[in-house]
Amino acid sequence: MSKIDLYKEITPRYDLLTGLLTRKSFESKYSSISNIDDYYLAMVDLDYMMYFNDRYGHIVGDSYISRMALLFNYYLDENEVICRFGGDEFIILLKQNPKEYFKKVNEHLTMIKENDFEFQRFLPDKELMSKITFSAGVTKASEYEVSWRKADELLYKAKLNGRNKNCIEDTIADKGLFSEQ
């Protein structure tokens, strides 16, 4: 067995920091879903990640990533999937309404920032607490490469409008919430 084959065999299916699927495992799961048109694909980026790492170090940055991974994963239904796409980015395959999903996540995040003393001890700086936000780009799922590129493009569009923004198709929304159309 070659070193490359051995590496492929032992490469974990799960990200070691977050416990979420790796990108390769996510892609495999995505391609195995037969009714992919019933799903949405969301690309999520944690805001101010460089600020966290530069000001408090990578240990705090890693804690931020892993805690947000838990929060994103908490509201997923059993047929939905999330992975750590890379760095501070996540990709989520949603069957539920993405507007409702991000509303629940954002409400929970607000509650944590206001009431979770363990979280406040971890991040005692009030300025830092206000920077715990995320931005997302969401599109209807289709062929994997097309969908993630579109979701990434929409994430970029959301970030061009500031932080703590989400863009579903071409609608921009503040604080993880989408206005009804």
XYZ file of C-alpha atoms in Angstrom:
181
model
C 0.000 0.000 0.000
C 1.399 3.393 -0.981
C 1.686 6.270 1.493
C -1.011 8.139 -0.427
C -3.397 5.171 -0.231
C -2.666 4.776 3.466
C -3.314 8.491 4.065
C -6.621 8.299 2.206
C -7.627 5.281 4.264
C -6.882 6.875 7.629
C -7.990 10.410 6.837
C -10.715 11.104 9.362
C -14.316 11.467 8.299
C -14.739 14.074 11.025
C -12.994 17.364 11.656
C -10.826 17.025 14.757
C -11.631 20.497 16.148
C -15.407 20.547 15.688
C -16.453 16.912 15.359
C -18.326 17.824 12.175
C -17.927 16.003 8.894
C -14.850 16.818 6.861
C -15.341 18.448 3.491
C -14.666 15.182 1.649
C -17.184 13.271 3.794
C -19.747 16.040 3.253
C -19.265 15.876 -0.517
C -19.790 12.117 -0.415
C -22.974 12.486 1.656
C -24.217 15.281 -0.634
C -23.746 13.202 -3.764
C -25.634 10.262 -2.200
C -28.863 12.253 -1.697
C -31.329 11.451 -4.465
C -33.801 14.298 -3.874
C -31.210 17.074 -3.666
C -33.634 19.588 -5.238
C -35.577 19.544 -1.944
C -32.589 21.064 -0.097
C -30.803 24.374 0.327
C -27.050 24.788 0.555
C -25.697 27.422 2.941
C -22.121 28.669 3.141
C -21.525 30.247 6.571
C -18.563 32.342 7.679
C -17.827 33.472 11.235
C -17.399 37.224 11.371
C -14.305 38.839 12.923
C -12.321 35.593 13.057
C -9.020 37.346 12.361
C -9.821 39.802 15.164
C -10.351 36.921 17.612
C -7.101 35.238 16.622
C -5.021 38.447 16.560
C -6.326 39.835 19.824
C -6.785 36.686 21.920
C -4.798 33.948 20.170
C -5.730 30.840 18.276
C -6.915 28.957 21.362
C -9.767 31.455 21.759
C -10.327 31.406 17.986
C -10.545 27.619 17.986
C -13.008 27.730 20.891
C -15.128 30.224 18.953
C -15.151 27.898 15.927
C -16.015 24.786 17.935
C -18.788 26.487 19.940
C -20.390 27.902 16.814
C -20.165 24.462 15.165
C -22.176 23.045 18.065
C -24.778 25.783 17.697
C -25.160 25.343 13.925
C -25.425 21.572 14.370
C -27.969 21.800 17.202
C -30.844 22.989 14.982
C -30.319 20.534 12.144
C -32.884 17.850 11.459
C -31.653 14.275 11.130
C -31.593 14.396 7.315
C -29.523 17.606 7.226
C -25.741 17.769 7.161
C -23.013 20.233 8.171
C -19.264 20.248 7.707
C -16.377 22.500 8.512
C -15.556 23.676 5.014
C -12.255 25.225 6.025
C -10.942 27.616 8.644
C -13.965 29.459 10.006
C -16.343 28.470 7.217
C -19.095 25.892 7.393
C -21.308 24.452 4.708
C -24.789 23.260 5.629
C -27.260 21.179 3.662
C -30.718 22.214 4.867
C -34.065 20.653 4.079
C -35.941 22.986 6.438
C -36.679 26.577 5.524
C -33.330 28.400 5.769
C -35.050 31.554 7.030
C -36.439 29.649 10.003
C -33.185 27.810 10.631
C -31.062 30.970 10.785
C -33.689 32.712 12.895
C -33.469 29.920 15.507
C -29.667 29.930 15.426
C -29.484 33.700 15.804
C -32.018 33.776 18.656
C -30.068 31.070 20.476
C -26.807 32.925 19.890
C -28.310 36.112 21.351
C -29.520 34.179 24.395
C -26.084 32.630 24.884
C -24.333 35.990 24.683
C -26.710 37.463 27.266
C -27.191 34.556 29.692
C -24.507 31.899 29.357
C -22.022 32.598 32.125
C -19.632 29.911 30.891
C -19.552 31.624 27.515
C -19.128 35.023 29.189
C -16.231 33.676 31.238
C -14.674 32.359 28.038
C -15.173 35.793 26.405
C -15.338 38.369 29.206
C -14.746 41.318 26.875
C -18.121 42.975 26.060
C -16.706 44.359 22.808
C -15.726 40.852 21.815
C -19.154 39.459 22.696
C -20.757 41.885 20.256
C -18.513 40.539 17.487
C -19.814 36.984 17.797
C -21.824 36.961 14.598
C -21.915 35.084 11.312
C -22.768 35.721 7.692
C -24.262 33.244 5.228
C -25.019 32.726 1.571
C -27.883 30.331 0.755
C -29.000 28.825 -2.532
C -31.215 25.980 -3.700
C -29.192 22.782 -3.865
C -28.402 21.207 -7.198
C -25.167 19.755 -8.582
C -22.594 20.100 -5.784
C -19.944 22.225 -7.497
C -22.537 24.643 -8.896
C -24.363 24.946 -5.564
C -21.373 25.593 -3.334
C -19.942 28.135 -5.748
C -23.301 29.956 -5.819
C -23.596 29.820 -2.003
C -20.040 31.147 -1.709
C -20.856 33.967 -4.145
C -23.938 34.858 -2.069
C -21.870 34.768 1.134
C -19.453 37.224 -0.469
C -22.413 39.419 -1.456
C -23.712 39.319 2.140
C -20.292 40.319 3.500
C -20.048 43.212 1.028
C -23.139 44.595 2.772
C -21.479 44.375 6.200
C -21.105 41.676 8.778
C -23.881 39.717 10.447
C -25.723 39.513 7.126
C -27.253 36.648 5.215
C -28.120 36.438 1.545
C -30.598 33.874 0.267
C -30.495 33.900 -3.472
C -30.346 37.693 -3.868
C -32.076 38.945 -0.698
C -29.839 40.512 1.970
C -30.913 40.305 5.625
C -29.513 41.497 8.933
C -28.706 39.350 11.970
C -29.403 36.010 10.384
C -33.009 36.945 9.715
C -34.675 37.190 6.345
C -37.573 39.475 5.617
C -40.651 37.849 4.203
C -41.234 38.518 0.572
